[in-house]
Amino acid sequence: MTGISFKSVSMAYDGVRVVEGLDLEVQDREFMVFVGPSGCGKSTALRLIAGLERPTSGDIHIGARNVTQVEPKDRDVAMVFQSYALYPHMSVAENIAFGLKVRKMPADEIAARVKEAAELLGLQKYLDRTPRQLSGGQRQRVALGRALVRRPSVFLFDEPLSNLDAELRGVMRAEIAKLQRRLATTTVYVTHDQVEAMTMGDRIAVLAPLDRGKGRNLMQVGAPLALYDRPANVFVAKFLGAPRMNFFSAVSNGDRTLACAGLSLDIPTTYVGGSALAPGKSVLVGIRPEHCTLGAFDGRPGGFVVSGLVDILETLGHETIAYLSTPIGPIVAKLPAGATGLKVGENATLTLDDRRFHLFDPETEARLAERL
Amino acid sequence: MNFSKHWPIHLGLIAFIGLAMYPILWVVALAFSGSQDLTLANLPADPTQGDHLAAALPFPERWSLANFSGLMRDLPFLQWMGNSLIVSGLTTLAGIVIACPAAYAFSRFRFPGQRAGLFLFLVSQMYPVVVMLAPLYVIVSEWLRLGDSLWGLMLVYAATAAPFCVWMLKGYFDTIPIEIEESAIMDGVSRPRIFWEIVLPLARPAIAVTALFSFMTAWNEFILAAIFLENQDKYTAPVGLRFLVSDYTADWGYFAAGSILVSLPVAALFFALQKNLV
């Protein structure tokens, strides 16, 4: 069992707090993604697992072992860095073998492992080359190979695809995910890219900078779709999804309806009543762009219809993104490619699917209680 | 660039090159002239403008290696060269051996006095060597009893070169991504081994430049050597050369030949290290 536990971990650099009271469990063999904007402490959390940083307070466990004060080399973890961090003066084979040589592994065992990793990653032809003679994708594979041959209990990835172009990033994303499934090794992957987070991880931990997370880093942890469909707070709702979720303010009428800009909308039946939705209570309503459809009420009960001026149209081929100014505020709608009839500068009508509304407390920014 | 169109620029450039090269060519001509005279050609009793012009050309009337052979035969020039080589080589070695770990520590570790130390190193470079002449002489000759010795001179050179070497190398170590070292830490490599097997090979260009600088500084240094060294057998090449031209003697031919020979090791070192020079 090689799960990872953060137990009330805090970390400060020169007195500046970066991680505060982090409690998090990564399960054995799980692919966990730490995602968040710059300064949210995701890389610091990864470095804490690696042992490259020591927490100011709290404990870190790998498996049953408290590794808080254990040296990196004794933690049985391997890390892939954003910049690949290959040794420029060594060949590919030497780069891959270096960690094993340091551990005084027999030469024939080293050769066998290097060969195996090279075959797995398609590096056989490049073993004698130096890193500068390789493309970005090949370098990334060497960095992976260097981690793989160690056969560690935990893999750590620190934004490994950031330096690759979009096409290669897609390929490597799939390769890393496939590799992790095949090796079934506990993996923590740090990224700021929500596509990587949504597509690669078994679970995602969304982290926020302390000032935006109201003094804590961990905003929500769970399966990708669970976070997307039921964000626990405004931060997660805004961070996951592109274009990001639309928000507008409303006031509870007390009869399971909300008033907004002179319009009335129904509260989704999943939301519980009670004090949270007492009359006069302000509510922040969120709706994802893909849950806004073009045109007036289609006859289905519960559609919330708003009209507004089309400011910008982004035609992406497979879909069209429309930016509208409406009485309830700016709304972004993700429409099918053939969304005809829309023109910049003209009015358009959208129907917001009120079954898909997300309700948040404007003060705490937490999701309002639901009946699940 | 079209020559016919830009000939005035080319002509100007050639003139400047000639101006820069003239003293060097004069020294070469003097060295191979075989005489100790500063003039290369004897003017006739009633010289014409052409005679004056011919005399100014850095081209000897006859070519000879006599100055080179005389320098070796009449003076302990080879010993002076050897002394220079010993002092410069050891200074370079000591400078690099001291500066590499010091610069690495300044680059990578945080410790009390780090900023102050670097600042003091910089300050020490602001003063000319002559300012330190008296205390250095007392320390080396009186306290350490290393006056009139190559070891004392080497010690002084290494101590004065070290701050500059540390600054040069620290600047380069700063550019080596820390992730490479962290990657090695994850591989289980110890700090000393990271320094030896990862950092130093990557810093080869900077070490080459620093070594070249140290060597050249020690090789060409005259003032300290002239003060510290009393016995002629201990002279370094610049000191020996200087005494070829004094109030009582003026062996310009030997001086020129010696100057050429003195410049050869530095040129050789430069060519040897040039593939590492950026």
mmCIF file of N, CA, C and O in Angstrom, chain B residues 184-255:
data_model
loop_
_atom_site.group_PDB
_atom_site.id
_atom_site.type_symbol
_atom_site.label_atom_id
_atom_site.label_comp_id
_atom_site.label_asym_id
_atom_site.label_seq_id
_atom_site.Cartn_x
_atom_site.Cartn_y
_atom_site.Cartn_z
ATOM 1 N N ALA B 184 19.078 15.129 -9.558
ATOM 2 C CA ALA B 184 20.141 14.264 -9.045
ATOM 3 C C ALA B 184 19.881 13.890 -7.585
ATOM 4 O O ALA B 184 20.133 12.753 -7.178
ATOM 5 N N ILE B 185 19.370 14.841 -6.829
ATOM 6 C CA ILE B 185 19.027 14.543 -5.425
ATOM 7 C C ILE B 185 17.993 13.430 -5.383
ATOM 8 O O ILE B 185 18.086 12.488 -4.592
ATOM 9 N N MET B 186 16.986 13.522 -6.276
ATOM 10 C CA MET B 186 15.954 12.480 -6.332
ATOM 11 C C MET B 186 16.569 11.137 -6.748
ATOM 12 O O MET B 186 16.074 10.078 -6.369
ATOM 13 N N ASP B 187 17.626 11.211 -7.574
ATOM 14 C CA ASP B 187 18.312 9.975 -7.992
ATOM 15 C C ASP B 187 19.163 9.402 -6.861
ATOM 16 O O ASP B 187 19.744 8.341 -7.012
ATOM 17 N N GLY B 188 19.284 10.155 -5.779
ATOM 18 C CA GLY B 188 20.031 9.647 -4.629
ATOM 19 C C GLY B 188 21.487 10.068 -4.611
ATOM 20 O O GLY B 188 22.305 9.460 -3.923
ATOM 21 N N VAL B 189 21.825 11.093 -5.378
ATOM 22 C CA VAL B 189 23.226 11.530 -5.451
ATOM 23 C C VAL B 189 23.521 12.484 -4.294
ATOM 24 O O VAL B 189 22.709 13.353 -3.976
ATOM 25 N N SER B 190 24.706 12.328 -3.699
ATOM 26 C CA SER B 190 25.094 13.207 -2.589
ATOM 27 C C SER B 190 25.525 14.572 -3.129
ATOM 28 O O SER B 190 25.865 14.702 -4.298
ATOM 29 N N ARG B 191 25.524 15.575 -2.248
ATOM 30 C CA ARG B 191 25.906 16.931 -2.659
ATOM 31 C C ARG B 191 27.299 16.988 -3.273
ATOM 32 O O ARG B 191 27.490 17.571 -4.344
ATOM 33 N N PRO B 192 28.309 16.401 -2.602
ATOM 34 C CA PRO B 192 29.656 16.460 -3.207
ATOM 35 C C PRO B 192 29.699 15.814 -4.594
ATOM 36 O O PRO B 192 30.337 16.320 -5.496
ATOM 37 N N ARG B 193 28.954 14.717 -4.734
ATOM 38 C CA ARG B 193 28.969 14.039 -6.027
ATOM 39 C C ARG B 193 28.223 14.849 -7.077
ATOM 40 O O ARG B 193 28.615 14.863 -8.244
ATOM 41 N N ILE B 194 27.155 15.531 -6.685
ATOM 42 C CA ILE B 194 26.433 16.423 -7.609
ATOM 43 C C ILE B 194 27.388 17.507 -8.105
ATOM 44 O O ILE B 194 27.460 17.807 -9.293
ATOM 45 N N PHE B 195 28.140 18.076 -7.160
ATOM 46 C CA PHE B 195 29.096 19.132 -7.504
ATOM 47 C C PHE B 195 30.144 18.603 -8.491
ATOM 48 O O PHE B 195 30.433 19.233 -9.505
ATOM 49 N N TRP B 196 30.654 17.437 -8.199
ATOM 50 C CA TRP B 196 31.748 16.878 -8.980
ATOM 51 C C TRP B 196 31.288 16.330 -10.328
ATOM 52 O O TRP B 196 31.920 16.566 -11.355
ATOM 53 N N GLU B 197 30.162 15.609 -10.341
ATOM 54 C CA GLU B 197 29.754 14.891 -11.559
ATOM 55 C C GLU B 197 28.731 15.642 -12.406
ATOM 56 O O GLU B 197 28.554 15.334 -13.581
ATOM 57 N N ILE B 198 28.015 16.565 -11.807
ATOM 58 C CA ILE B 198 26.976 17.275 -12.564
ATOM 59 C C ILE B 198 27.376 18.735 -12.807
ATOM 60 O O ILE B 198 27.411 19.199 -13.946
ATOM 61 N N VAL B 199 27.673 19.435 -11.723
ATOM 62 C CA VAL B 199 27.864 20.884 -11.838
ATOM 63 C C VAL B 199 29.184 21.239 -12.541
ATOM 64 O O VAL B 199 29.191 22.034 -13.485
ATOM 65 N N LEU B 200 30.281 20.637 -12.094
ATOM 66 C CA LEU B 200 31.577 20.999 -12.686
ATOM 67 C C LEU B 200 31.651 20.698 -14.185
ATOM 68 O O LEU B 200 32.112 21.561 -14.945
ATOM 69 N N PRO B 201 31.186 19.533 -14.648
ATOM 70 C CA PRO B 201 31.224 19.323 -16.107
ATOM 71 C C PRO B 201 30.389 20.354 -16.865
ATOM 72 O O PRO B 201 30.757 20.767 -17.960
ATOM 73 N N LEU B 202 29.268 20.770 -16.265
ATOM 74 C CA LEU B 202 28.429 21.753 -16.949
ATOM 75 C C LEU B 202 29.063 23.144 -16.937
ATOM 76 O O LEU B 202 28.757 23.969 -17.793
ATOM 77 N N ALA B 203 29.932 23.374 -15.950
ATOM 78 C CA ALA B 203 30.542 24.710 -15.817
ATOM 79 C C ALA B 203 31.888 24.800 -16.539
ATOM 80 O O ALA B 203 32.625 25.756 -16.337
ATOM 81 N N ARG B 204 32.187 23.821 -17.374
ATOM 82 C CA ARG B 204 33.487 23.800 -18.041
ATOM 83 C C ARG B 204 33.836 25.098 -18.776
ATOM 84 O O ARG B 204 34.956 25.595 -18.641
ATOM 85 N N PRO B 205 32.907 25.687 -19.541
ATOM 86 C CA PRO B 205 33.259 26.938 -20.233
ATOM 87 C C PRO B 205 33.672 28.036 -19.250
ATOM 88 O O PRO B 205 34.644 28.755 -19.501
ATOM 89 N N ALA B 206 32.940 28.151 -18.144
ATOM 90 C CA ALA B 206 33.264 29.200 -17.166
ATOM 91 C C ALA B 206 34.596 28.907 -16.493
ATOM 92 O O ALA B 206 35.399 29.820 -16.242
ATOM 93 N N ILE B 207 34.851 27.636 -16.215
ATOM 94 C CA ILE B 207 36.125 27.270 -15.579
ATOM 95 C C ILE B 207 37.280 27.569 -16.543
ATOM 96 O O ILE B 207 38.330 28.065 -16.134
ATOM 97 N N ALA B 208 37.048 27.300 -17.837
ATOM 98 C CA ALA B 208 38.094 27.568 -18.831
ATOM 99 C C ALA B 208 38.418 29.060 -18.886
ATOM 100 O O ALA B 208 39.593 29.445 -18.887
ATOM 101 N N VAL B 209 37.395 29.893 -18.913
ATOM 102 C CA VAL B 209 37.608 31.342 -18.975
ATOM 103 C C VAL B 209 38.318 31.816 -17.713
ATOM 104 O O VAL B 209 39.269 32.609 -17.768
ATOM 105 N N THR B 210 37.866 31.309 -16.570
ATOM 106 C CA THR B 210 38.456 31.720 -15.300
ATOM 107 C C THR B 210 39.915 31.282 -15.220
ATOM 108 O O THR B 210 40.785 32.042 -14.767
ATOM 109 N N ALA B 211 40.182 30.061 -15.675
ATOM 110 C CA ALA B 211 41.558 29.562 -15.659
ATOM 111 C C ALA B 211 42.440 30.413 -16.558
ATOM 112 O O ALA B 211 43.561 30.783 -16.179
ATOM 113 N N LEU B 212 41.928 30.725 -17.728
ATOM 114 C CA LEU B 212 42.696 31.541 -18.673
ATOM 115 C C LEU B 212 42.998 32.906 -18.062
ATOM 116 O O LEU B 212 44.134 33.404 -18.143
ATOM 117 N N PHE B 213 41.988 33.482 -17.432
ATOM 118 C CA PHE B 213 42.170 34.794 -16.815
ATOM 119 C C PHE B 213 43.232 34.717 -15.709
ATOM 120 O O PHE B 213 44.140 35.544 -15.642
ATOM 121 N N SER B 214 43.108 33.706 -14.860
ATOM 122 C CA SER B 214 44.057 33.555 -13.750
ATOM 123 C C SER B 214 45.480 33.402 -14.273
ATOM 124 O O SER B 214 46.418 34.025 -13.773
ATOM 125 N N PHE B 215 45.592 32.550 -15.265
ATOM 126 C CA PHE B 215 46.924 32.274 -15.822
ATOM 127 C C PHE B 215 47.531 33.535 -16.426
ATOM 128 O O PHE B 215 48.681 33.883 -16.159
ATOM 129 N N MET B 216 46.723 34.234 -17.228
ATOM 130 C CA MET B 216 47.227 35.433 -17.907
ATOM 131 C C MET B 216 47.622 36.517 -16.902
ATOM 132 O O MET B 216 48.643 37.184 -17.059
ATOM 133 N N THR B 217 46.778 36.676 -15.874
ATOM 134 C CA THR B 217 47.065 37.704 -14.871
ATOM 135 C C THR B 217 48.404 37.408 -14.181
ATOM 136 O O THR B 217 49.250 38.286 -14.034
ATOM 137 N N ALA B 218 48.570 36.152 -13.778
ATOM 138 C CA ALA B 218 49.809 35.782 -13.084
ATOM 139 C C ALA B 218 50.997 35.842 -14.047
ATOM 140 O O ALA B 218 52.088 36.277 -13.670
ATOM 141 N N TRP B 219 50.798 35.411 -15.253
ATOM 142 C CA TRP B 219 51.880 35.342 -16.241
ATOM 143 C C TRP B 219 52.403 36.746 -16.573
ATOM 144 O O TRP B 219 53.606 36.948 -16.733
ATOM 145 N N ASN B 220 51.498 37.683 -16.672
ATOM 146 C CA ASN B 220 51.895 39.033 -17.089
ATOM 147 C C ASN B 220 52.247 39.955 -15.918
ATOM 148 O O ASN B 220 52.744 41.055 -16.142
ATOM 149 N N GLU B 221 51.980 39.536 -14.695
ATOM 150 C CA GLU B 221 52.155 40.428 -13.549
ATOM 151 C C GLU B 221 53.633 40.807 -13.379
ATOM 152 O O GLU B 221 54.525 39.964 -13.455
ATOM 153 N N PHE B 222 53.868 42.087 -13.087
ATOM 154 C CA PHE B 222 55.250 42.540 -12.977
ATOM 155 C C PHE B 222 55.547 43.172 -11.610
ATOM 156 O O PHE B 222 56.543 42.808 -10.952
ATOM 157 N N ILE B 223 54.651 44.077 -11.149
ATOM 158 C CA ILE B 223 54.978 44.894 -9.970
ATOM 159 C C ILE B 223 55.261 44.031 -8.743
ATOM 160 O O ILE B 223 56.309 44.158 -8.102
ATOM 161 N N LEU B 224 54.334 43.143 -8.410
ATOM 162 C CA LEU B 224 54.514 42.313 -7.211
ATOM 163 C C LEU B 224 55.752 41.435 -7.345
ATOM 164 O O LEU B 224 56.550 41.302 -6.405
ATOM 165 N N ALA B 225 55.904 40.851 -8.534
ATOM 166 C CA ALA B 225 57.047 39.957 -8.746
ATOM 167 C C ALA B 225 58.359 40.721 -8.587
ATOM 168 O O ALA B 225 59.322 40.224 -7.989
ATOM 169 N N ALA B 226 58.412 41.942 -9.124
ATOM 170 C CA ALA B 226 59.634 42.739 -9.043
ATOM 171 C C ALA B 226 59.963 43.113 -7.594
ATOM 172 O O ALA B 226 61.131 43.221 -7.219
ATOM 173 N N ILE B 227 58.930 43.302 -6.773
ATOM 174 C CA ILE B 227 59.148 43.660 -5.369
ATOM 175 C C ILE B 227 59.544 42.424 -4.552
ATOM 176 O O ILE B 227 60.449 42.469 -3.723
ATOM 177 N N PHE B 228 58.838 41.311 -4.793
ATOM 178 C CA PHE B 228 59.011 40.124 -3.948
ATOM 179 C C PHE B 228 60.282 39.334 -4.288
ATOM 180 O O PHE B 228 60.873 38.720 -3.423
ATOM 181 N N LEU B 229 60.647 39.311 -5.564
ATOM 182 C CA LEU B 229 61.745 38.446 -5.980
ATOM 183 C C LEU B 229 63.045 39.248 -6.048
ATOM 184 O O LEU B 229 63.094 40.289 -6.722
ATOM 185 N N GLU B 230 64.070 38.773 -5.358
ATOM 186 C CA GLU B 230 65.345 39.498 -5.324
ATOM 187 C C GLU B 230 66.427 38.760 -6.104
ATOM 188 O O GLU B 230 67.188 39.359 -6.845
ATOM 189 N N ASN B 231 66.480 37.459 -5.937
ATOM 190 C CA ASN B 231 67.495 36.648 -6.581
ATOM 191 C C ASN B 231 67.160 36.470 -8.074
ATOM 192 O O ASN B 231 66.040 36.130 -8.416
ATOM 193 N N GLN B 232 68.149 36.674 -8.938
ATOM 194 C CA GLN B 232 67.905 36.599 -10.377
ATOM 195 C C GLN B 232 67.377 35.225 -10.806
ATOM 196 O O GLN B 232 66.610 35.119 -11.756
ATOM 197 N N ASP B 233 67.808 34.192 -10.095
ATOM 198 C CA ASP B 233 67.347 32.838 -10.429
ATOM 199 C C ASP B 233 65.845 32.665 -10.195
ATOM 200 O O ASP B 233 65.232 31.746 -10.729
ATOM 201 N N LYS B 234 65.286 33.514 -9.351
ATOM 202 C CA LYS B 234 63.864 33.378 -9.010
ATOM 203 C C LYS B 234 62.965 34.239 -9.904
ATOM 204 O O LYS B 234 61.748 34.167 -9.801
ATOM 205 N N TYR B 235 63.582 35.073 -10.732
ATOM 206 C CA TYR B 235 62.781 35.992 -11.556
ATOM 207 C C TYR B 235 61.732 35.247 -12.379
ATOM 208 O O TYR B 235 61.978 34.144 -12.866
ATOM 209 N N THR B 236 60.617 35.919 -12.548
ATOM 210 C CA THR B 236 59.655 35.448 -13.555
ATOM 211 C C THR B 236 60.011 36.150 -14.865
ATOM 212 O O THR B 236 60.780 37.119 -14.862
ATOM 213 N N ALA B 237 59.425 35.700 -15.964
ATOM 214 C CA ALA B 237 59.817 36.229 -17.271
ATOM 215 C C ALA B 237 59.634 37.753 -17.387
ATOM 216 O O ALA B 237 60.550 38.436 -17.873
ATOM 217 N N PRO B 238 58.478 38.322 -16.946
ATOM 218 C CA PRO B 238 58.341 39.782 -17.083
ATOM 219 C C PRO B 238 59.412 40.540 -16.303
ATOM 220 O O PRO B 238 59.923 41.560 -16.786
ATOM 221 N N VAL B 239 59.777 40.050 -15.115
ATOM 222 C CA VAL B 239 60.792 40.734 -14.311
ATOM 223 C C VAL B 239 62.146 40.634 -15.012
ATOM 224 O O VAL B 239 62.873 41.630 -15.142
ATOM 225 N N GLY B 240 62.474 39.434 -15.489
ATOM 226 C CA GLY B 240 63.735 39.234 -16.199
ATOM 227 C C GLY B 240 63.822 40.139 -17.415
ATOM 228 O O GLY B 240 64.849 40.778 -17.665
ATOM 229 N N LEU B 241 62.717 40.198 -18.165
ATOM 230 C CA LEU B 241 62.711 41.029 -19.375
ATOM 231 C C LEU B 241 62.932 42.493 -19.045
ATOM 232 O O LEU B 241 63.662 43.203 -19.734
ATOM 233 N N ARG B 242 62.307 42.921 -17.967
ATOM 234 C CA ARG B 242 62.392 44.328 -17.588
ATOM 235 C C ARG B 242 63.851 44.734 -17.338
ATOM 236 O O ARG B 242 64.267 45.829 -17.703
ATOM 237 N N PHE B 243 64.629 43.821 -16.770
ATOM 238 C CA PHE B 243 66.010 44.171 -16.439
ATOM 239 C C PHE B 243 66.956 44.089 -17.638
ATOM 240 O O PHE B 243 68.126 44.370 -17.520
ATOM 241 N N LEU B 244 66.395 43.682 -18.781
ATOM 242 C CA LEU B 244 67.198 43.736 -20.013
ATOM 243 C C LEU B 244 67.319 45.168 -20.511
ATOM 244 O O LEU B 244 68.220 45.520 -21.253
ATOM 245 N N VAL B 245 66.344 45.967 -20.138
ATOM 246 C CA VAL B 245 66.355 47.364 -20.554
ATOM 247 C C VAL B 245 66.281 48.205 -19.288
ATOM 248 O O VAL B 245 65.224 48.345 -18.681
ATOM 249 N N SER B 246 67.421 48.708 -18.874
ATOM 250 C CA SER B 246 67.455 49.487 -17.637
ATOM 251 C C SER B 246 68.316 50.735 -17.864
ATOM 252 O O SER B 246 68.660 51.052 -19.013
ATOM 253 N N ASP B 247 68.697 51.382 -16.772
ATOM 254 C CA ASP B 247 69.533 52.584 -16.890
ATOM 255 C C ASP B 247 70.913 52.254 -17.458
ATOM 256 O O ASP B 247 71.578 53.102 -18.048
ATOM 257 N N TYR B 248 71.326 51.002 -17.230
ATOM 258 C CA TYR B 248 72.692 50.650 -17.611
ATOM 259 C C TYR B 248 72.782 49.812 -18.886
ATOM 260 O O TYR B 248 73.819 49.752 -19.511
ATOM 261 N N THR B 249 71.725 49.104 -19.204
ATOM 262 C CA THR B 249 71.737 48.269 -20.418
ATOM 263 C C THR B 249 70.511 48.571 -21.267
ATOM 264 O O THR B 249 69.500 49.058 -20.751
ATOM 265 N N ALA B 250 70.625 48.239 -22.548
ATOM 266 C CA ALA B 250 69.481 48.406 -23.448
ATOM 267 C C ALA B 250 69.563 47.345 -24.532
ATOM 268 O O ALA B 250 69.864 47.620 -25.684
ATOM 269 N N ASP B 251 69.303 46.089 -24.092
ATOM 270 C CA ASP B 251 69.360 44.972 -25.048
ATOM 271 C C ASP B 251 68.004 44.809 -25.711
ATOM 272 O O ASP B 251 67.247 43.876 -25.412
ATOM 273 N N TRP B 252 67.726 45.724 -26.621
ATOM 274 C CA TRP B 252 66.383 45.732 -27.231
ATOM 275 C C TRP B 252 66.109 44.465 -28.043
ATOM 276 O O TRP B 252 64.982 43.995 -28.101
ATOM 277 N N GLY B 253 67.110 43.930 -28.664
ATOM 278 C CA GLY B 253 66.932 42.710 -29.457
ATOM 279 C C GLY B 253 66.520 41.541 -28.573
ATOM 280 O O GLY B 253 65.568 40.814 -28.870
ATOM 281 N N TYR B 254 67.245 41.373 -27.453
ATOM 282 C CA TYR B 254 66.888 40.311 -26.504
ATOM 283 C C TYR B 254 65.483 40.561 -25.942
ATOM 284 O O TYR B 254 64.684 39.632 -25.778
ATOM 285 N N PHE B 255 65.250 41.818 -25.644
ATOM 286 C CA PHE B 255 63.945 42.175 -25.065
ATOM 287 C C PHE B 255 62.802 41.788 -26.015
ATOM 288 O O PHE B 255 61.810 41.194 -25.603
#
